[in-house]
mmCIF file of C-alpha atoms in Angstrom:
data_model
loop_
_atom_site.group_PDB
_atom_site.id
_atom_site.type_symbol
_atom_site.label_atom_id
_atom_site.label_comp_id
_atom_site.label_asym_id
_atom_site.label_seq_id
_atom_site.Cartn_x
_atom_site.Cartn_y
_atom_site.Cartn_z
ATOM 1 C CA MET A 15 -20.747 -22.841 -17.255
ATOM 2 C CA ALA A 16 -18.584 -19.757 -17.846
ATOM 3 C CA ILE A 17 -18.854 -16.895 -15.379
ATOM 4 C CA GLU A 18 -20.993 -14.165 -16.883
ATOM 5 C CA GLY A 19 -19.446 -10.710 -16.842
ATOM 6 C CA PHE A 20 -15.916 -11.943 -16.030
ATOM 7 C CA ASP A 21 -13.495 -10.976 -18.808
ATOM 8 C CA TYR A 22 -10.402 -12.452 -17.199
ATOM 9 C CA LYS A 23 -8.061 -11.537 -20.074
ATOM 10 C CA ALA A 24 -8.939 -7.849 -20.021
ATOM 11 C CA PHE A 25 -8.863 -7.832 -16.216
ATOM 12 C CA ALA A 26 -5.384 -9.397 -16.126
ATOM 13 C CA GLN A 27 -4.130 -6.860 -18.683
ATOM 14 C CA ASN A 28 -5.565 -4.003 -16.632
ATOM 15 C CA LEU A 29 -3.914 -5.260 -13.439
ATOM 16 C CA THR A 30 -0.603 -5.543 -15.275
ATOM 17 C CA GLN A 31 -0.784 -1.961 -16.530
ATOM 18 C CA GLN A 32 -1.470 -0.730 -13.005
ATOM 19 C CA ALA A 33 1.428 -2.761 -11.653
ATOM 20 C CA LEU A 34 3.885 -1.299 -14.169
ATOM 21 C CA GLU A 35 3.369 2.104 -12.564
ATOM 22 C CA LEU A 36 4.389 0.699 -9.175
ATOM 23 C CA VAL A 37 7.485 -1.276 -10.155
ATOM 24 C CA PRO A 38 10.503 0.067 -8.191
ATOM 25 C CA GLN A 39 12.349 2.710 -10.178
ATOM 26 C CA GLU A 40 15.725 1.098 -9.543
ATOM 27 C CA PHE A 41 14.743 -2.008 -11.523
ATOM 28 C CA ASN A 42 16.189 -2.388 -15.010
ATOM 29 C CA ASN A 43 14.036 -3.227 -18.019
ATOM 30 C CA VAL A 44 14.546 -6.982 -17.661
ATOM 31 C CA GLN A 45 13.503 -6.911 -14.026
ATOM 32 C CA LYS A 46 10.481 -4.717 -14.722
ATOM 33 C CA GLN A 47 9.392 -7.046 -17.502
ATOM 34 C CA TYR A 48 9.744 -10.054 -15.225
ATOM 35 C CA VAL A 49 7.408 -8.514 -12.649
ATOM 36 C CA ALA A 50 4.867 -7.604 -15.325
ATOM 37 C CA ASN A 51 5.011 -10.964 -17.088
ATOM 38 C CA THR A 52 4.743 -12.914 -13.838
ATOM 39 C CA LEU A 53 1.701 -10.962 -12.733
ATOM 40 C CA LEU A 54 0.061 -11.245 -16.150
ATOM 41 C CA ASN A 55 0.716 -14.974 -16.509
ATOM 42 C CA PHE A 56 -0.520 -16.008 -13.081
ATOM 43 C CA SER A 57 -3.584 -13.758 -13.069
ATOM 44 C CA THR A 58 -4.526 -14.930 -16.567
ATOM 45 C CA VAL A 59 -4.126 -18.606 -15.696
ATOM 46 C CA ALA A 60 -6.098 -18.191 -12.466
ATOM 47 C CA GLY A 61 -8.809 -16.181 -14.204
ATOM 48 C CA GLU A 62 -9.172 -18.756 -16.954
ATOM 49 C CA ALA A 63 -9.398 -21.623 -14.455
ATOM 50 C CA LEU A 64 -12.121 -19.829 -12.508
ATOM 51 C CA TYR A 65 -13.938 -18.837 -15.683
ATOM 52 C CA ASN A 66 -14.130 -22.436 -16.905
ATOM 53 C CA ASP A 67 -14.717 -24.112 -13.539
ATOM 54 C CA THR A 68 -17.885 -26.239 -13.376
ATOM 55 C CA GLU A 69 -17.866 -27.138 -9.684
ATOM 56 C CA LEU A 70 -17.278 -24.034 -7.564
ATOM 57 C CA HIS A 71 -19.999 -21.874 -9.141
ATOM 58 C CA PHE A 72 -18.319 -18.620 -8.105
ATOM 59 C CA ASN A 73 -19.827 -15.383 -9.352
ATOM 60 C CA ALA A 74 -17.897 -12.638 -11.148
ATOM 61 C CA ASP A 75 -17.172 -10.686 -7.942
ATOM 62 C CA THR A 76 -15.526 -13.684 -6.285
ATOM 63 C CA ALA A 77 -13.551 -14.541 -9.429
ATOM 64 C CA VAL A 78 -12.322 -10.953 -9.637
ATOM 65 C CA MET A 79 -11.313 -10.987 -5.969
ATOM 66 C CA ILE A 80 -9.302 -14.221 -6.244
ATOM 67 C CA THR A 81 -7.610 -13.111 -9.465
ATOM 68 C CA GLN A 82 -6.699 -9.744 -7.964
ATOM 69 C CA ILE A 83 -5.263 -11.350 -4.829
ATOM 70 C CA ILE A 84 -3.032 -13.571 -6.975
ATOM 71 C CA ALA A 85 -1.962 -10.570 -9.061
ATOM 72 C CA GLU A 86 -1.106 -8.456 -6.018
ATOM 73 C CA TRP A 87 0.943 -11.136 -4.305
ATOM 74 C CA SER A 88 2.630 -12.035 -7.607
ATOM 75 C CA PHE A 89 3.725 -8.409 -7.820
ATOM 76 C CA HIS A 90 4.994 -8.118 -4.257
ATOM 77 C CA LYS A 91 6.832 -11.446 -4.062
ATOM 78 C CA SER A 92 8.439 -11.104 -7.497
ATOM 79 C CA VAL A 93 9.754 -7.712 -6.355
ATOM 80 C CA ASP A 94 11.041 -9.363 -3.173
ATOM 81 C CA LEU A 95 12.827 -12.091 -5.124
ATOM 82 C CA ILE A 96 14.516 -9.597 -7.429
ATOM 83 C CA ARG A 97 15.671 -7.443 -4.536
ATOM 84 C CA SER A 98 16.821 -10.443 -2.505
ATOM 85 C CA GLY A 99 19.707 -11.341 -4.806
ATOM 86 C CA ILE A 100 18.525 -14.905 -5.312
ATOM 87 C CA PRO A 101 19.675 -16.122 -8.775
ATOM 88 C CA GLN A 102 17.037 -15.666 -11.460
ATOM 89 C CA GLN A 103 16.810 -19.358 -12.362
ATOM 90 C CA TYR A 104 15.075 -19.970 -9.009
ATOM 91 C CA TRP A 105 12.470 -17.204 -9.292
ATOM 92 C CA ASP A 106 9.884 -19.034 -11.390
ATOM 93 C CA PRO A 107 9.678 -22.197 -9.247
ATOM 94 C CA ILE A 108 9.147 -20.083 -6.109
ATOM 95 C CA MET A 109 6.528 -17.890 -7.763
ATOM 96 C CA GLN A 110 4.690 -20.950 -9.077
ATOM 97 C CA LYS A 111 4.472 -22.389 -5.568
ATOM 98 C CA ILE A 112 3.137 -19.096 -4.221
ATOM 99 C CA ALA A 113 0.529 -18.695 -6.970
ATOM 100 C CA PHE A 114 -0.670 -22.298 -6.566
ATOM 101 C CA THR A 115 -0.907 -21.849 -2.783
ATOM 102 C CA ILE A 116 -2.976 -18.677 -3.108
ATOM 103 C CA PHE A 117 -5.308 -20.254 -5.642
ATOM 104 C CA GLU A 118 -6.005 -23.339 -3.548
ATOM 105 C CA VAL A 119 -6.354 -21.500 -0.224
ATOM 106 C CA ALA A 120 -8.598 -18.839 -1.786
ATOM 107 C CA LYS A 121 -10.874 -21.392 -3.462
ATOM 108 C CA GLN A 122 -11.420 -23.301 -0.231
ATOM 109 C CA ALA A 123 -11.879 -20.150 1.854
ATOM 110 C CA PHE A 124 -14.443 -18.608 -0.483
ATOM 111 C CA ARG A 125 -16.223 -21.940 -0.832
ATOM 112 C CA GLN A 126 -16.625 -21.976 2.972
ATOM 113 C CA ASN A 127 -17.952 -18.379 2.903
ATOM 114 C CA LEU A 128 -15.366 -17.177 5.403
ATOM 115 C CA PRO A 129 -15.331 -13.427 6.228
ATOM 116 C CA GLN A 130 -13.205 -11.450 3.775
ATOM 117 C CA ASP A 131 -10.804 -10.235 6.475
ATOM 118 C CA GLN A 132 -10.218 -13.807 7.579
ATOM 119 C CA ILE A 133 -9.640 -14.919 3.993
ATOM 120 C CA LEU A 134 -7.036 -12.221 3.377
ATOM 121 C CA GLN A 135 -5.299 -12.993 6.653
ATOM 122 C CA LEU A 136 -5.237 -16.698 5.843
ATOM 123 C CA ILE A 137 -3.800 -16.095 2.373
ATOM 124 C CA GLU A 138 -1.144 -13.704 3.708
ATOM 125 C CA HIS A 139 -0.059 -16.315 6.246
ATOM 126 C CA HIS A 140 0.311 -19.028 3.613
ATOM 127 C CA VAL A 141 2.078 -16.737 1.132
ATOM 128 C CA ARG A 142 4.701 -15.728 3.674
ATOM 129 C CA LYS A 143 5.079 -19.328 4.829
ATOM 130 C CA THR A 144 5.491 -20.674 1.279
ATOM 131 C CA TYR A 145 7.982 -17.935 0.390
ATOM 132 C CA VAL A 146 10.182 -18.553 3.437
ATOM 133 C CA GLU A 147 10.005 -22.347 3.056
ATOM 134 C CA SER A 148 10.943 -22.134 -0.629
ATOM 135 C CA ILE A 149 14.031 -20.102 0.205
ATOM 136 C CA ALA A 150 14.939 -22.505 3.008
ATOM 137 C CA GLU A 151 14.691 -25.354 0.507
ATOM 138 C CA LEU A 152 17.264 -23.641 -1.711
ATOM 139 C CA LYS A 153 19.609 -23.353 1.255
ATOM 140 C CA ALA A 154 19.034 -27.015 2.197
ATOM 141 C CA LYS A 155 20.158 -27.985 -1.312
ATOM 142 C CA ASN A 156 23.231 -25.715 -0.956
ATOM 143 C CA LEU A 157 22.033 -23.573 -3.867
ATOM 144 C CA ILE A 158 22.289 -20.353 -1.852
ATOM 145 C CA THR A 159 24.272 -19.248 1.184
ATOM 146 C CA GLU A 160 22.887 -18.870 4.701
ATOM 147 C CA GLU A 161 23.473 -15.122 4.477
ATOM 148 C CA LEU A 162 21.424 -14.904 1.280
ATOM 149 C CA GLN A 163 18.689 -17.025 2.828
ATOM 150 C CA GLU A 164 18.444 -14.697 5.806
ATOM 151 C CA ARG A 165 18.365 -11.552 3.676
ATOM 152 C CA ALA A 166 15.822 -12.920 1.209
ATOM 153 C CA SER A 167 13.518 -14.206 3.948
ATOM 154 C CA LYS A 168 13.228 -10.709 5.415
ATOM 155 C CA MET A 169 12.173 -9.092 2.139
ATOM 156 C CA SER A 170 8.612 -7.731 2.193
ATOM 157 C CA ASN A 171 7.671 -5.194 -0.453
ATOM 158 C CA ILE A 172 4.075 -5.070 0.786
ATOM 159 C CA ASP A 173 5.287 -3.939 4.225
ATOM 160 C CA ASP A 174 7.667 -1.413 2.655
ATOM 161 C CA MET A 175 4.851 0.115 0.605
ATOM 162 C CA MET A 176 2.618 0.272 3.650
ATOM 163 C CA GLN A 177 5.287 2.107 5.640
ATOM 164 C CA GLN A 178 5.908 4.484 2.747
ATOM 165 C CA ALA A 179 2.206 5.285 2.489
ATOM 166 C CA ALA A 180 2.042 5.838 6.233
ATOM 167 C CA ALA A 181 5.044 8.179 6.093
ATOM 168 C CA GLN A 182 3.456 10.159 3.251
ATOM 169 C CA GLU A 183 0.242 10.560 5.180
ATOM 170 C CA GLN A 184 2.145 11.611 8.285
ATOM 171 C CA ALA A 185 3.985 14.309 6.321
ATOM 172 C CA ALA A 186 0.693 15.547 4.898
ATOM 173 C CA GLN A 187 -0.956 15.578 8.322
ATOM 174 C CA GLN A 188 1.992 17.497 9.734
ATOM 175 C CA ALA A 189 1.776 20.010 6.906
ATOM 176 C CA ALA A 190 -1.942 20.444 7.535
ATOM 177 C CA ALA A 191 -1.351 20.963 11.238
ATOM 178 C CA GLN A 192 1.373 23.514 10.520
ATOM 179 C CA GLN A 193 -0.856 25.358 8.070
ATOM 180 C CA ALA A 194 -3.770 25.374 10.515
ATOM 181 C CA ALA A 195 -1.478 26.640 13.265
ATOM 182 C CA GLY A 196 -0.218 29.494 11.130
ATOM 183 C CA GLY A 197 3.157 28.002 10.237
ATOM 184 C CA VAL A 198 2.542 29.116 6.661
ATOM 185 C CA PRO A 199 1.443 32.763 6.321
ATOM 186 C CA HIS A 200 -2.152 33.337 5.221
ATOM 187 C CA GLY A 201 -2.091 36.984 4.219
ATOM 188 C CA GLN A 202 0.079 37.043 1.118
ATOM 189 C CA ALA A 203 -1.307 36.796 -2.393
ATOM 190 C CA LEU A 204 -0.838 33.481 -4.141
ATOM 191 C CA PRO A 205 0.344 33.139 -7.734
ATOM 192 C CA GLN A 206 -2.288 31.317 -9.762
ATOM 193 C CA PRO A 207 -0.969 27.866 -10.766
ATOM 194 C CA ALA A 208 -3.122 27.838 -13.898
ATOM 195 C CA GLN A 209 -0.989 30.657 -15.328
ATOM 196 C CA GLY A 210 2.541 29.589 -16.118
ATOM 197 C CA GLY A 211 2.836 26.781 -13.586
ATOM 198 C CA VAL A 212 5.246 26.771 -10.647
ATOM 199 C CA PRO A 213 8.462 28.823 -10.604
ATOM 200 C CA GLN A 214 11.619 26.711 -10.830
ATOM 201 C CA GLN A 215 13.708 28.826 -8.481
ATOM 202 C CA GLN A 216 13.056 29.646 -4.880
ATOM 203 C CA GLY A 217 12.133 33.295 -4.588
ATOM 204 C CA THR A 218 10.181 35.497 -2.213
ATOM 205 C CA GLN A 219 7.032 33.359 -1.947
ATOM 206 C CA PRO A 220 7.908 30.082 -0.158
ATOM 207 C CA LYS A 221 4.239 29.396 0.495
ATOM 208 C CA ILE A 222 3.478 28.562 -3.134
ATOM 209 C CA PHE A 223 6.281 26.015 -3.220
ATOM 210 C CA LYS A 224 4.915 24.284 -0.142
ATOM 211 C CA LEU A 225 1.426 24.134 -1.602
ATOM 212 C CA ALA A 226 2.766 22.707 -4.865
ATOM 213 C CA THR A 227 4.835 20.148 -2.961
ATOM 214 C CA LEU A 228 1.784 19.103 -0.952
ATOM 215 C CA ALA A 229 -0.173 18.722 -4.192
ATOM 216 C CA MET A 230 2.457 16.280 -5.463
ATOM 217 C CA LEU A 231 2.241 14.366 -2.191
ATOM 218 C CA PHE A 232 -1.572 14.291 -2.186
ATOM 219 C CA ARG A 233 -1.599 12.697 -5.642
ATOM 220 C CA GLN A 234 -0.258 9.521 -4.018
ATOM 221 C CA MET A 235 -3.002 9.407 -1.384
ATOM 222 C CA LYS A 236 -6.634 8.357 -1.366
ATOM 223 C CA ALA A 237 -9.143 11.089 -2.186
ATOM 224 C CA ASP A 238 -11.019 10.851 1.117
ATOM 225 C CA LYS A 239 -7.804 11.302 3.128
ATOM 226 C CA VAL A 240 -6.781 14.259 0.996
ATOM 227 C CA GLN A 241 -10.153 15.908 1.556
ATOM 228 C CA THR A 242 -9.881 15.367 5.317
ATOM 229 C CA ILE A 243 -6.552 17.170 5.336
ATOM 230 C CA LEU A 244 -7.669 19.970 2.998
ATOM 231 C CA ASN A 245 -10.610 20.689 5.292
ATOM 232 C CA LYS A 246 -8.052 22.021 7.788
ATOM 233 C CA PHE A 247 -6.606 24.490 5.257
ATOM 234 C CA GLN A 248 -7.660 28.039 4.592
ATOM 235 C CA PRO A 249 -10.141 27.979 1.647
ATOM 236 C CA ASP A 250 -7.861 29.847 -0.755
ATOM 237 C CA ASP A 251 -4.905 27.582 0.076
ATOM 238 C CA ALA A 252 -7.015 24.451 -0.383
ATOM 239 C CA ALA A 253 -8.198 25.740 -3.757
ATOM 240 C CA SER A 254 -4.598 26.344 -4.851
ATOM 241 C CA VAL A 255 -3.561 22.845 -3.843
ATOM 242 C CA ILE A 256 -6.460 21.384 -5.840
ATOM 243 C CA ARG A 257 -5.486 23.420 -8.896
ATOM 244 C CA PHE A 258 -1.914 22.194 -8.601
ATOM 245 C CA MET A 259 -3.128 18.592 -8.359
ATOM 246 C CA GLU A 260 -5.012 19.046 -11.624
ATOM 247 C CA MET A 261 -1.866 20.130 -13.503
ATOM 248 C CA ASP A 262 -0.675 17.250 -15.707
ATOM 249 C CA ASP A 263 2.909 18.522 -15.819
ATOM 250 C CA LEU A 264 3.263 19.547 -12.173
ATOM 251 C CA GLY A 265 6.153 17.126 -11.640
ATOM 252 C CA ASP A 266 8.091 18.787 -14.470
ATOM 253 C CA LYS A 267 7.554 22.288 -13.108
ATOM 254 C CA VAL A 268 8.752 21.704 -9.536
ATOM 255 C CA ASP A 269 12.432 21.183 -8.855
ATOM 256 C CA PRO A 270 12.695 17.826 -6.983
ATOM 257 C CA ARG A 271 15.368 19.223 -4.681
ATOM 258 C CA LEU A 272 13.113 22.130 -3.791
ATOM 259 C CA ALA A 273 10.221 19.770 -3.094
ATOM 260 C CA LEU A 274 12.394 17.685 -0.762
ATOM 261 C CA ASN A 275 13.556 20.830 1.018
ATOM 262 C CA CYS A 276 9.948 21.915 1.523
ATOM 263 C CA LEU A 277 8.974 18.542 2.983
ATOM 264 C CA GLN A 278 12.012 18.554 5.249
ATOM 265 C CA GLU A 279 11.188 22.077 6.424
ATOM 266 C CA ILE A 280 7.622 21.052 7.213
ATOM 267 C CA LYS A 281 8.821 17.987 9.084
ATOM 268 C CA MET A 282 11.461 19.846 11.099
ATOM 269 C CA SER A 283 9.048 22.615 12.104
ATOM 270 C CA MET A 284 6.596 20.209 13.697
ATOM 271 C CA PRO A 285 6.915 19.154 17.348
ATOM 272 C CA LYS A 286 8.170 15.632 17.819
ATOM 273 C CA THR A 287 5.682 13.026 18.967
ATOM 274 C CA LYS A 288 6.826 11.562 22.261
ATOM 275 C CA ASP A 289 6.006 8.517 24.332
ATOM 276 C CA ILE A 290 4.232 6.486 21.656
ATOM 277 C CA THR A 291 3.919 3.297 23.687
ATOM 278 C CA PRO A 292 1.873 0.180 22.840
ATOM 279 C CA SER A 293 -0.370 0.728 25.867
ATOM 280 C CA LYS A 294 -1.170 4.304 24.815
ATOM 281 C CA LEU A 295 -1.940 3.225 21.254
ATOM 282 C CA ILE A 296 -4.269 0.502 22.527
ATOM 283 C CA GLN A 297 -5.980 3.040 24.782
ATOM 284 C CA ARG A 298 -6.504 5.466 21.879
ATOM 285 C CA ILE A 299 -8.115 2.780 19.719
ATOM 286 C CA GLN A 300 -10.318 1.628 22.592
ATOM 287 C CA ASN A 301 -11.393 5.216 23.248
ATOM 288 C CA ILE A 302 -12.513 5.502 19.633
ATOM 289 C CA SER A 303 -14.624 2.351 20.035
ATOM 290 C CA GLN A 304 -16.819 4.263 22.494
ATOM 291 C CA TYR A 305 -18.156 6.284 19.568
ATOM 292 C CA VAL A 306 -18.350 3.662 16.808
ATOM 293 C CA ASP A 307 -19.413 0.029 16.826
ATOM 294 C CA ARG A 308 -17.501 -2.798 15.144
ATOM 295 C CA ALA A 309 -19.501 -2.580 11.915
ATOM 296 C CA GLN A 310 -18.685 1.133 11.576
ATOM 297 C CA MET A 311 -15.030 0.436 12.339
ATOM 298 C CA GLU A 312 -14.931 -2.239 9.637
ATOM 299 C CA GLN A 313 -16.398 0.263 7.177
ATOM 300 C CA ILE A 314 -13.742 2.865 8.063
ATOM 301 C CA LEU A 315 -11.012 0.273 7.502
ATOM 302 C CA LYS A 316 -12.606 -1.336 4.442
ATOM 303 C CA LEU A 317 -9.903 -0.245 2.003
ATOM 304 C CA GLU A 318 -6.955 -0.538 4.376
ATOM 305 C CA ARG A 319 -4.250 -3.204 4.325
ATOM 306 C CA GLN A 320 -4.721 -6.387 6.319
ATOM 307 C CA ARG A 321 -2.000 -5.473 8.825
ATOM 308 C CA VAL A 322 -3.722 -2.165 9.572
ATOM 309 C CA LYS A 323 -6.994 -3.976 10.283
ATOM 310 C CA ARG A 324 -5.231 -6.530 12.449
ATOM 311 C CA PHE A 325 -3.535 -3.788 14.458
ATOM 312 C CA VAL A 326 -6.852 -2.029 15.119
ATOM 313 C CA PHE A 327 -8.942 -5.076 15.989
ATOM 314 C CA ASN A 328 -6.197 -6.536 18.180
ATOM 315 C CA ALA A 329 -6.086 -3.223 20.047
ATOM 316 C CA LEU A 330 -9.851 -3.403 20.599
ATOM 317 C CA GLU A 331 -9.211 -6.715 22.362
ATOM 318 C CA GLY A 332 -6.468 -5.159 24.473
ATOM 319 C CA GLU A 333 -3.605 -6.737 22.529
ATOM 320 C CA PHE A 334 -0.788 -5.012 20.659
ATOM 321 C CA TYR A 335 -0.124 -6.273 17.149
ATOM 322 C CA GLU A 336 3.586 -5.873 16.425
ATOM 323 C CA ILE A 337 3.882 -2.773 14.289
ATOM 324 C CA ALA A 338 6.200 0.239 14.395
ATOM 325 C CA PRO A 339 4.825 2.669 17.026
ATOM 326 C CA ARG A 340 5.070 5.631 14.647
ATOM 327 C CA ILE A 341 2.914 3.765 12.123
ATOM 328 C CA GLY A 342 0.487 2.791 14.873
ATOM 329 C CA ASN A 343 0.284 6.473 15.795
ATOM 330 C CA ILE A 344 -0.578 7.403 12.193
ATOM 331 C CA ILE A 345 -3.269 4.719 12.034
ATOM 332 C CA ALA A 346 -4.797 5.873 15.320
ATOM 333 C CA SER A 347 -4.791 9.506 14.123
ATOM 334 C CA HIS A 348 -6.426 8.513 10.838
ATOM 335 C CA ILE A 349 -9.231 6.688 12.631
ATOM 336 C CA GLU A 350 -9.728 9.563 15.062
ATOM 337 C CA ASP A 351 -10.074 11.945 12.110
ATOM 338 C CA SER A 352 -12.545 9.574 10.441
ATOM 339 C CA VAL A 353 -14.940 9.374 13.409
#
C-alpha cells in the first residue's frame, strides 16, 4: 500500500531547489548541475521505493526522514568528490554505493525503532566508511595516485559547513558582546533603513554599517539564535537590525569590502579567548547539566548537527569528542545562553 501523504516527487524537487542555494560558488555550471541531478535522482529513487514498499509499513514521517538523509548526504559527498579532483567518470559509482548504503542502513535502523540520534550516527559512520573505501578501491586499481587518494579521503563538506556556521555565530556573539559593552555608541541617531537603504560609502556614521553587516550575517543563522543575540542589543539598535534583515536588496546596497571591514573590526576589538582546553570545555558542559536534565538537553540540541550532539553528550560522560576547541567553546556558549 502506498504511503498516504508522501509526495516523494514534489519532496525531492523541493530538496533539490534548497540544495542549489548551497552549492559552492566556485563550482561551474556543469558541477552545480551534477550536484543537483545527483541529489534529485537518489532522493526520487529512494522516495519511490519507500512509497511502493509493501513490507516495511513506514509512515510518511519516516519516509520523509530517510529521503532527506539520502538527499543531504548526496549533496555533501558529491561536493566532496568534485572538490577532491577525482576524475568525473568515477563519481557516479561512488555516489551509488553511498546512496545504497544509506538506504539499507536507514531501513534496518528505523525498522528496529532505534533512537534518532543513534540512527544518524550510524548512517554517518557508514557513509564516511563507504566513501573512504571507494576511494581506496580506485587507488588499489591504480586509477588514482596515492596523493589524490589522501586528499580526497580528507574531504568533508558537512564538517566545513559546520565550522563556517560556528564561525558566523561566534562573530555575531562577539558583535553582541561589543554592543552590550558599549563598543558601538548608543547615543547617535540612526538613519532609517526603510528610506533609501544603506549608504555605499563609509561616512561619519560607522554604527549603521555595523548594524547592516550584522543583519546580513543574521540572515544565515537560525531565528532563535538571532533573537538570543538581539536581546542583548539596545532596543533601537535591535529594531534597526530587524528592518535591515527585511530588506530584499540589502546585499546590493552594502559594499562587500565594507562589510568585511566591519566584521574584521568587530573581531579585532574583542578580547581573545584563552586557555580553551578539553578539560575546561567538559567542565562547562557538566556545569550546565546541573540545571537541565538529559531530556531538556536533547530538546536544546534537537536541530543541531550530529557532531555537536556527540560532543555535548560525550562531555556529560567526562569524555572529549575530538573537535576544534574554538568550536567547542562556541557550542558551550550557545548551550549556556539557551539554559
